[in-house]
Amino acid sequence: MRRSAPTLALFLILTGLAGLTACTAPDTEPPSAPTGLTAQAGSATSVHVMWNAAAERDGVTHYQVFEGERPVRELPAEKTMVDVTGLAPQTGYSFTVRARDAAGNLSEAAPAALVTTPAAKSEDRTAPTAPATTTAAATGPRSARVSWTPSTDDTGVTAYDVHQGGVRIHTAGPGDSGTTLTGLRPDTVYTFTVRARDGADNSSPDGPSVDVSTPPASGDGPGTAPADLTAAASPGAVTLTWTAPDTGRPTAEYELYVNGRPTTVIQFGAGSVPAGRVEHRLTVAEPTGTQWAVKLRARLPDGNWGAFSAERRITLVA
């Protein structure tokens, strides 16, 4: 049977649309269940829940956290930990996590993490002592082991919190004296501190800070982070010193961050580009007592910025 030209055109459009529909079938495959789920009581009324990030190929956009059958939080994919608060003292809880992709597919639940909150301590306002020492070492391009000496408390330590850049990134149990941190970036300097916490949520001061440099991943080449950064405050000024990274040629530009924000680019002119140990003096006008957290990174030969140095905290003086 012969078709007229309009009929043939309509036939081609419809069959084309049918083929297009077949090529864009809806995504019905759920992502894999989250792994490495842990739950640690942080106080009599709170629990810190953590898990491993999903592989990028899984296309996870959110995580759903459950206490028993009850959903308690939904988090974006870049978040892999949460504090669940408002719990009851001396009570057992079961936490699970499920991953969700952009099509709305939910994974199976991770194996449940069981935890019991400690007893509440009334009128406890005494914080634990700070861990006296902290040590750390990279265990690979994306992981590090942090260890500390135990703290003491009048009612007992219930948790140890690991902080990086002023943010809590991990919670360990009261009997732990070390933990392995994963999900780090290759060729990056991290500065870790540890605080102890008791059942009334009193936190100790920071223990001593410790720097860890993760090695480059295979094929990444030498490290790009400025090393051994120091920061010293004097009246009206801050003096920074660091060791230039080995980028294959002298580094003439460094980007300085203060309190997490880019502040200035330190440039060295032709003929004055330092190699090895570098020193730079900043004039400051902020009042005495102002707190600064400083870090910097180098401009690489390809024009990109390299990895950040460790962060240093200082108090300005007049």
CSV table of N, CA and C in Angstrom, one decimal, residues 32-163:
chain,number,residue,atom,x,y,z
A,32,SER,N,23.2,1.2,45.1
A,32,SER,CA,23.7,0.2,46.1
A,32,SER,C,23.4,0.7,47.5
A,33,ALA,N,23.2,-0.2,48.5
A,33,ALA,CA,23.0,0.2,49.9
A,33,ALA,C,24.3,0.9,50.4
A,34,PRO,N,24.1,1.9,51.2
A,34,PRO,CA,25.3,2.5,51.9
A,34,PRO,C,26.1,1.5,52.7
A,35,THR,N,27.4,1.7,52.8
A,35,THR,CA,28.3,0.8,53.6
A,35,THR,C,28.9,1.5,54.7
A,36,GLY,N,29.5,0.8,55.6
A,36,GLY,CA,30.3,1.4,56.7
A,36,GLY,C,29.5,2.2,57.7
A,37,LEU,N,28.2,1.8,57.9
A,37,LEU,CA,27.3,2.6,58.8
A,37,LEU,C,27.7,2.3,60.3
A,38,THR,N,27.9,3.4,61.0
A,38,THR,CA,28.2,3.4,62.4
A,38,THR,C,27.3,4.4,63.2
A,39,ALA,N,27.0,4.1,64.4
A,39,ALA,CA,26.3,5.0,65.3
A,39,ALA,C,26.9,5.1,66.6
A,40,GLN,N,27.3,6.3,67.1
A,40,GLN,CA,28.0,6.5,68.3
A,40,GLN,C,27.3,7.5,69.2
A,41,ALA,N,26.9,7.2,70.4
A,41,ALA,CA,26.3,8.1,71.3
A,41,ALA,C,27.2,9.2,71.6
A,42,GLY,N,26.8,10.5,71.4
A,42,GLY,CA,27.6,11.6,71.7
A,42,GLY,C,27.2,12.2,73.1
A,43,SER,N,26.0,11.9,73.6
A,43,SER,CA,25.6,12.4,74.9
A,43,SER,C,24.4,11.5,75.3
A,44,ALA,N,23.8,11.9,76.4
A,44,ALA,CA,22.6,11.1,76.8
A,44,ALA,C,21.4,11.3,75.9
A,45,THR,N,21.4,12.3,75.0
A,45,THR,CA,20.3,12.6,74.2
A,45,THR,C,20.6,12.7,72.7
A,46,SER,N,21.8,12.4,72.3
A,46,SER,CA,22.2,12.5,70.9
A,46,SER,C,23.1,11.3,70.4
A,47,VAL,N,23.0,11.0,69.1
A,47,VAL,CA,23.8,10.0,68.5
A,47,VAL,C,24.3,10.5,67.2
A,48,HIS,N,25.6,10.2,67.0
A,48,HIS,CA,26.3,10.6,65.7
A,48,HIS,C,26.3,9.4,64.8
A,49,VAL,N,25.7,9.6,63.6
A,49,VAL,CA,25.5,8.5,62.6
A,49,VAL,C,26.4,8.8,61.4
A,50,MET,N,27.2,7.9,61.0
A,50,MET,CA,28.1,8.1,59.9
A,50,MET,C,28.1,6.9,58.9
A,51,TRP,N,28.4,7.1,57.6
A,51,TRP,CA,28.5,6.0,56.7
A,51,TRP,C,29.5,6.5,55.5
A,52,ASN,N,29.8,5.5,54.7
A,52,ASN,CA,30.7,5.8,53.6
A,52,ASN,C,30.0,6.4,52.4
A,53,ALA,N,30.6,7.3,51.7
A,53,ALA,CA,30.0,7.9,50.5
A,53,ALA,C,29.8,6.9,49.4
A,54,ALA,N,28.8,7.0,48.7
A,54,ALA,CA,28.5,6.1,47.5
A,54,ALA,C,29.5,6.4,46.4
A,55,ALA,N,29.7,5.4,45.6
A,55,ALA,CA,30.5,5.5,44.4
A,55,ALA,C,29.8,6.5,43.4
A,56,GLU,N,30.6,7.3,42.8
A,56,GLU,CA,30.1,8.3,41.9
A,56,GLU,C,29.2,7.7,40.8
A,57,ARG,N,29.5,6.5,40.4
A,57,ARG,CA,28.7,5.8,39.3
A,57,ARG,C,27.3,5.5,39.7
A,58,ASP,N,27.1,5.5,41.1
A,58,ASP,CA,25.7,5.1,41.5
A,58,ASP,C,24.7,6.3,41.4
A,59,GLY,N,25.2,7.5,41.1
A,59,GLY,CA,24.4,8.6,40.9
A,59,GLY,C,23.5,9.0,42.1
A,60,VAL,N,24.0,8.8,43.3
A,60,VAL,CA,23.2,9.1,44.5
A,60,VAL,C,23.1,10.6,44.7
A,61,THR,N,21.9,11.1,45.0
A,61,THR,CA,21.6,12.5,45.2
A,61,THR,C,21.3,12.8,46.7
A,62,HIS,N,20.8,11.8,47.4
A,62,HIS,CA,20.4,12.1,48.8
A,62,HIS,C,20.5,10.8,49.6
A,63,TYR,N,20.6,11.0,50.9
A,63,TYR,CA,20.6,9.8,51.9
A,63,TYR,C,19.4,10.1,52.8
A,64,GLN,N,18.7,9.0,53.1
A,64,GLN,CA,17.6,9.0,54.1
A,64,GLN,C,18.1,8.2,55.4
A,65,VAL,N,18.0,8.9,56.5
A,65,VAL,CA,18.4,8.3,57.8
A,65,VAL,C,17.1,7.9,58.5
A,66,PHE,N,17.1,6.6,59.0
A,66,PHE,CA,16.0,6.1,59.7
A,66,PHE,C,16.4,5.7,61.2
A,67,GLU,N,15.5,5.9,62.1
A,67,GLU,CA,15.6,5.3,63.4
A,67,GLU,C,14.5,4.3,63.6
A,68,GLY,N,14.9,3.0,63.5
A,68,GLY,CA,13.9,2.0,63.4
A,68,GLY,C,13.2,2.1,62.0
A,69,GLU,N,11.9,2.3,62.0
A,69,GLU,CA,11.1,2.5,60.8
A,69,GLU,C,10.8,4.0,60.6
A,70,ARG,N,11.3,4.8,61.5
A,70,ARG,CA,10.9,6.2,61.4
A,70,ARG,C,12.0,7.0,60.7
A,71,PRO,N,11.6,7.7,59.6
A,71,PRO,CA,12.6,8.6,59.0
A,71,PRO,C,12.9,9.8,59.9
A,72,VAL,N,14.2,10.1,60.0
A,72,VAL,CA,14.6,11.2,60.9
A,72,VAL,C,15.3,12.4,60.2
A,73,ARG,N,16.0,12.1,59.1
A,73,ARG,CA,16.7,13.1,58.3
A,73,ARG,C,16.9,12.7,56.9
A,74,GLU,N,16.9,13.7,56.0
A,74,GLU,CA,17.3,13.5,54.6
A,74,GLU,C,18.4,14.5,54.3
A,75,LEU,N,19.5,14.0,53.7
A,75,LEU,CA,20.7,14.8,53.5
A,75,LEU,C,21.1,14.7,52.1
A,76,PRO,N,21.7,15.8,51.5
A,76,PRO,CA,22.3,15.7,50.2
A,76,PRO,C,23.5,14.8,50.1
A,77,ALA,N,23.8,14.4,48.9
A,77,ALA,CA,24.8,13.3,48.7
A,77,ALA,C,26.2,13.6,49.3
A,78,GLU,N,26.5,14.9,49.4
A,78,GLU,CA,27.8,15.3,49.9
A,78,GLU,C,27.9,15.2,51.4
A,79,LYS,N,26.8,14.9,52.1
A,79,LYS,CA,26.8,14.7,53.6
A,79,LYS,C,26.8,13.2,53.9
A,80,THR,N,27.7,12.8,54.7
A,80,THR,CA,27.7,11.4,55.1
A,80,THR,C,27.7,11.2,56.6
A,81,MET,N,27.2,12.2,57.3
A,81,MET,CA,27.1,12.1,58.8
A,81,MET,C,26.1,13.0,59.3
A,82,VAL,N,25.5,12.7,60.4
A,82,VAL,CA,24.5,13.5,61.0
A,82,VAL,C,24.4,13.3,62.5
A,83,ASP,N,24.0,14.3,63.2
A,83,ASP,CA,23.7,14.2,64.7
A,83,ASP,C,22.2,14.1,64.8
A,84,VAL,N,21.8,13.0,65.4
A,84,VAL,CA,20.3,12.8,65.7
A,84,VAL,C,20.1,13.2,67.2
A,85,THR,N,19.3,14.2,67.4
A,85,THR,CA,19.2,14.7,68.8
A,85,THR,C,17.8,14.5,69.3
A,86,GLY,N,17.5,14.9,70.5
A,86,GLY,CA,16.2,14.8,71.1
A,86,GLY,C,15.9,13.3,71.5
A,87,LEU,N,16.9,12.5,71.8
A,87,LEU,CA,16.7,11.1,72.1
A,87,LEU,C,16.6,11.0,73.6
A,88,ALA,N,16.2,9.8,74.1
A,88,ALA,CA,16.0,9.6,75.5
A,88,ALA,C,17.3,8.9,76.1
A,89,PRO,N,17.7,9.3,77.3
A,89,PRO,CA,18.8,8.7,78.0
A,89,PRO,C,18.6,7.2,78.2
A,90,GLN,N,19.7,6.4,78.3
A,90,GLN,CA,19.6,5.0,78.6
A,90,GLN,C,18.6,4.3,77.8
A,91,THR,N,18.6,4.5,76.5
A,91,THR,CA,17.7,3.9,75.6
A,91,THR,C,18.4,3.3,74.4
A,92,GLY,N,18.0,2.2,73.9
A,92,GLY,CA,18.6,1.6,72.7
A,92,GLY,C,18.0,2.0,71.5
A,93,TYR,N,18.8,2.3,70.4
A,93,TYR,CA,18.3,2.8,69.1
A,93,TYR,C,18.9,2.0,68.0
A,94,SER,N,18.2,1.9,66.9
A,94,SER,CA,18.7,1.2,65.7
A,94,SER,C,18.6,2.1,64.5
A,95,PHE,N,19.7,2.4,63.9
A,95,PHE,CA,19.7,3.4,62.8
A,95,PHE,C,20.1,2.7,61.5
A,96,THR,N,19.4,3.0,60.4
A,96,THR,CA,19.7,2.6,59.1
A,96,THR,C,19.8,3.8,58.1
A,97,VAL,N,20.4,3.6,57.0
A,97,VAL,CA,20.5,4.6,56.0
A,97,VAL,C,20.2,4.0,54.6
A,98,ARG,N,19.4,4.8,53.8
A,98,ARG,CA,19.2,4.3,52.4
A,98,ARG,C,19.6,5.5,51.5
A,99,ALA,N,20.1,5.1,50.3
A,99,ALA,CA,20.5,6.1,49.3
A,99,ALA,C,19.4,6.2,48.2
A,100,ARG,N,19.3,7.5,47.7
A,100,ARG,CA,18.3,7.8,46.7
A,100,ARG,C,19.0,8.4,45.5
A,101,ASP,N,18.6,8.0,44.3
A,101,ASP,CA,19.2,8.6,43.1
A,101,ASP,C,18.2,9.7,42.5
A,102,ALA,N,18.7,10.3,41.4
A,102,ALA,CA,17.9,11.4,40.8
A,102,ALA,C,16.5,11.0,40.3
A,103,ALA,N,16.4,9.7,40.0
A,103,ALA,CA,15.1,9.2,39.5
A,103,ALA,C,14.2,8.8,40.7
A,104,GLY,N,14.6,8.9,41.9
A,104,GLY,CA,13.8,8.6,43.0
A,104,GLY,C,13.9,7.2,43.5
A,105,ASN,N,14.8,6.4,42.9
A,105,ASN,CA,15.0,5.0,43.3
A,105,ASN,C,15.7,5.0,44.7
A,106,LEU,N,15.2,4.1,45.6
A,106,LEU,CA,15.8,4.0,46.9
A,106,LEU,C,16.5,2.7,47.0
A,107,SER,N,17.7,2.7,47.6
A,107,SER,CA,18.5,1.5,47.8
A,107,SER,C,17.9,0.7,48.9
A,108,GLU,N,18.4,-0.5,49.1
A,108,GLU,CA,18.1,-1.3,50.3
A,108,GLU,C,18.8,-0.6,51.5
A,109,ALA,N,18.3,-0.8,52.7
A,109,ALA,CA,18.8,-0.2,53.8
A,109,ALA,C,20.2,-0.8,54.2
A,110,ALA,N,21.1,0.0,54.7
A,110,ALA,CA,22.4,-0.5,55.1
A,110,ALA,C,22.1,-1.4,56.4
A,111,PRO,N,23.0,-2.3,56.7
A,111,PRO,CA,22.8,-3.1,57.9
A,111,PRO,C,22.7,-2.2,59.1
A,112,ALA,N,21.8,-2.4,60.0
A,112,ALA,CA,21.5,-1.5,61.1
A,112,ALA,C,22.7,-1.3,62.0
A,113,ALA,N,22.8,-0.1,62.5
A,113,ALA,CA,23.8,0.2,63.6
A,113,ALA,C,23.1,0.4,64.9
A,114,LEU,N,23.4,-0.4,65.9
A,114,LEU,CA,22.8,-0.3,67.2
A,114,LEU,C,23.6,0.5,68.2
A,115,VAL,N,22.9,1.3,69.0
A,115,VAL,CA,23.6,2.1,70.0
A,115,VAL,C,22.6,2.3,71.2
A,116,THR,N,23.2,2.5,72.3
A,116,THR,CA,22.5,2.8,73.5
A,116,THR,C,23.0,4.1,74.1
A,117,THR,N,22.1,5.1,74.4
A,117,THR,CA,22.5,6.3,74.9
A,117,THR,C,22.9,6.1,76.4
A,118,PRO,N,23.8,6.9,76.9
A,118,PRO,CA,24.2,6.8,78.4
A,118,PRO,C,23.2,7.5,79.3
A,119,ALA,N,23.3,7.3,80.5
A,119,ALA,CA,22.5,8.0,81.5
A,119,ALA,C,22.8,9.4,81.5
A,120,ALA,N,21.7,10.2,81.8
A,120,ALA,CA,21.9,11.7,81.9
A,120,ALA,C,22.6,12.0,83.2
A,121,LYS,N,23.4,13.0,83.2
A,121,LYS,CA,24.1,13.5,84.4
A,121,LYS,C,23.5,14.9,84.7
A,122,SER,N,22.8,15.0,85.8
A,122,SER,CA,22.2,16.3,86.2
A,122,SER,C,23.2,17.3,86.7
A,123,GLU,N,23.0,18.5,86.3
A,123,GLU,CA,23.9,19.6,86.7
A,123,GLU,C,25.4,19.4,86.5
A,124,ASP,N,25.7,18.7,85.4
A,124,ASP,CA,27.1,18.5,85.0
A,124,ASP,C,27.6,19.6,84.1
A,125,ARG,N,28.4,20.5,84.7
A,125,ARG,CA,28.9,21.6,83.9
A,125,ARG,C,30.4,21.6,83.7
A,126,THR,N,31.0,20.5,84.1
A,126,THR,CA,32.5,20.3,84.0
A,126,THR,C,32.8,19.6,82.8
A,127,ALA,N,33.6,20.3,81.9
A,127,ALA,CA,34.0,19.6,80.7
A,127,ALA,C,35.2,18.7,80.9
A,128,PRO,N,35.4,17.7,80.1
A,128,PRO,CA,36.5,16.8,80.2
A,128,PRO,C,37.8,17.6,79.9
A,129,THR,N,38.9,17.0,80.3
A,129,THR,CA,40.2,17.5,80.0
A,129,THR,C,40.5,17.3,78.5
A,130,ALA,N,41.3,18.2,77.9
A,130,ALA,CA,41.7,18.0,76.5
A,130,ALA,C,42.6,16.8,76.3
A,131,PRO,N,42.6,16.1,75.2
A,131,PRO,CA,43.6,15.1,75.0
A,131,PRO,C,45.0,15.7,75.0
A,132,ALA,N,45.9,15.1,75.7
A,132,ALA,CA,47.2,15.8,75.9
A,132,ALA,C,48.1,15.7,74.7
A,133,THR,N,48.0,14.7,73.9
A,133,THR,CA,48.8,14.6,72.7
A,133,THR,C,47.9,14.1,71.5
A,134,THR,N,48.3,14.5,70.3
A,134,THR,CA,47.6,14.0,69.1
A,134,THR,C,48.7,13.7,68.1
A,135,THR,N,48.5,12.5,67.4
A,135,THR,CA,49.4,12.1,66.3
A,135,THR,C,48.6,11.7,65.2
A,136,ALA,N,49.2,11.7,64.0
A,136,ALA,CA,48.4,11.4,62.8
A,136,ALA,C,49.4,11.0,61.7
A,137,ALA,N,49.0,10.2,60.8
A,137,ALA,CA,49.8,9.8,59.6
A,137,ALA,C,48.8,9.4,58.5
A,138,ALA,N,49.2,9.7,57.3
A,138,ALA,CA,48.4,9.3,56.1
A,138,ALA,C,48.6,7.8,55.9
A,139,THR,N,47.5,7.2,55.6
A,139,THR,CA,47.5,5.7,55.3
A,139,THR,C,47.3,5.5,53.8
A,140,GLY,N,47.2,6.5,53.0
A,140,GLY,CA,46.9,6.4,51.6
A,140,GLY,C,46.5,7.8,51.1
A,141,PRO,N,46.3,7.9,49.8
A,141,PRO,CA,45.9,9.2,49.2
A,141,PRO,C,44.6,9.8,49.8
A,142,ARG,N,43.8,8.9,50.3
A,142,ARG,CA,42.4,9.3,50.7
A,142,ARG,C,42.1,8.9,52.1
A,143,SER,N,43.1,8.6,52.9
A,143,SER,CA,42.8,8.2,54.3
A,143,SER,C,43.9,8.5,55.2
A,144,ALA,N,43.6,8.7,56.5
A,144,ALA,CA,44.6,9.0,57.5
A,144,ALA,C,44.2,8.4,58.9
A,145,ARG,N,45.2,8.0,59.7
A,145,ARG,CA,45.0,7.5,61.0
A,145,ARG,C,45.3,8.6,62.0
A,146,VAL,N,44.3,9.0,62.9
A,146,VAL,CA,44.5,10.0,63.9
A,146,VAL,C,44.4,9.3,65.3
A,147,SER,N,45.4,9.6,66.2
A,147,SER,CA,45.4,8.9,67.5
A,147,SER,C,45.6,10.0,68.6
A,148,TRP,N,45.1,9.8,69.8
A,148,TRP,CA,45.2,10.7,70.9
A,148,TRP,C,45.3,10.0,72.2
A,149,THR,N,45.7,10.7,73.2
A,149,THR,CA,45.8,10.2,74.6
A,149,THR,C,44.4,10.4,75.2
A,150,PRO,N,44.0,9.5,76.1
A,150,PRO,CA,42.6,9.6,76.7
A,150,PRO,C,42.5,10.8,77.6
A,151,SER,N,41.3,11.3,77.6
A,151,SER,CA,40.9,12.5,78.5
A,151,SER,C,40.3,11.9,79.8
A,152,THR,N,40.1,12.8,80.8
A,152,THR,CA,39.4,12.4,82.0
A,152,THR,C,38.3,13.4,82.2
A,153,ASP,N,37.3,12.9,83.0
A,153,ASP,CA,36.1,13.7,83.2
A,153,ASP,C,35.5,13.2,84.5
A,154,ASP,N,34.8,14.1,85.3
A,154,ASP,CA,34.3,13.7,86.6
A,154,ASP,C,33.1,12.7,86.5
A,155,THR,N,32.4,12.7,85.3
A,155,THR,CA,31.3,11.8,85.1
A,155,THR,C,31.6,10.7,84.0
A,156,GLY,N,32.7,10.9,83.4
A,156,GLY,CA,33.1,9.9,82.3
A,156,GLY,C,33.0,10.5,80.9
A,157,VAL,N,34.0,10.3,80.1
A,157,VAL,CA,34.0,10.7,78.7
A,157,VAL,C,33.1,9.7,77.9
A,158,THR,N,32.2,10.3,77.1
A,158,THR,CA,31.3,9.5,76.2
A,158,THR,C,31.7,9.4,74.8
A,159,ALA,N,32.5,10.4,74.3
A,159,ALA,CA,32.9,10.4,72.9
A,159,ALA,C,34.1,11.3,72.7
A,160,TYR,N,34.8,11.0,71.6
A,160,TYR,CA,35.9,11.9,71.1
A,160,TYR,C,35.5,12.4,69.7
A,161,ASP,N,35.6,13.7,69.5
A,161,ASP,CA,35.2,14.4,68.3
A,161,ASP,C,36.5,14.8,67.6
A,162,VAL,N,36.6,14.4,66.3
A,162,VAL,CA,37.8,14.9,65.5
A,162,VAL,C,37.3,16.1,64.6
A,163,HIS,N,38.1,17.2,64.7
A,163,HIS,CA,37.7,18.4,64.0
A,163,HIS,C,38.8,18.7,62.9
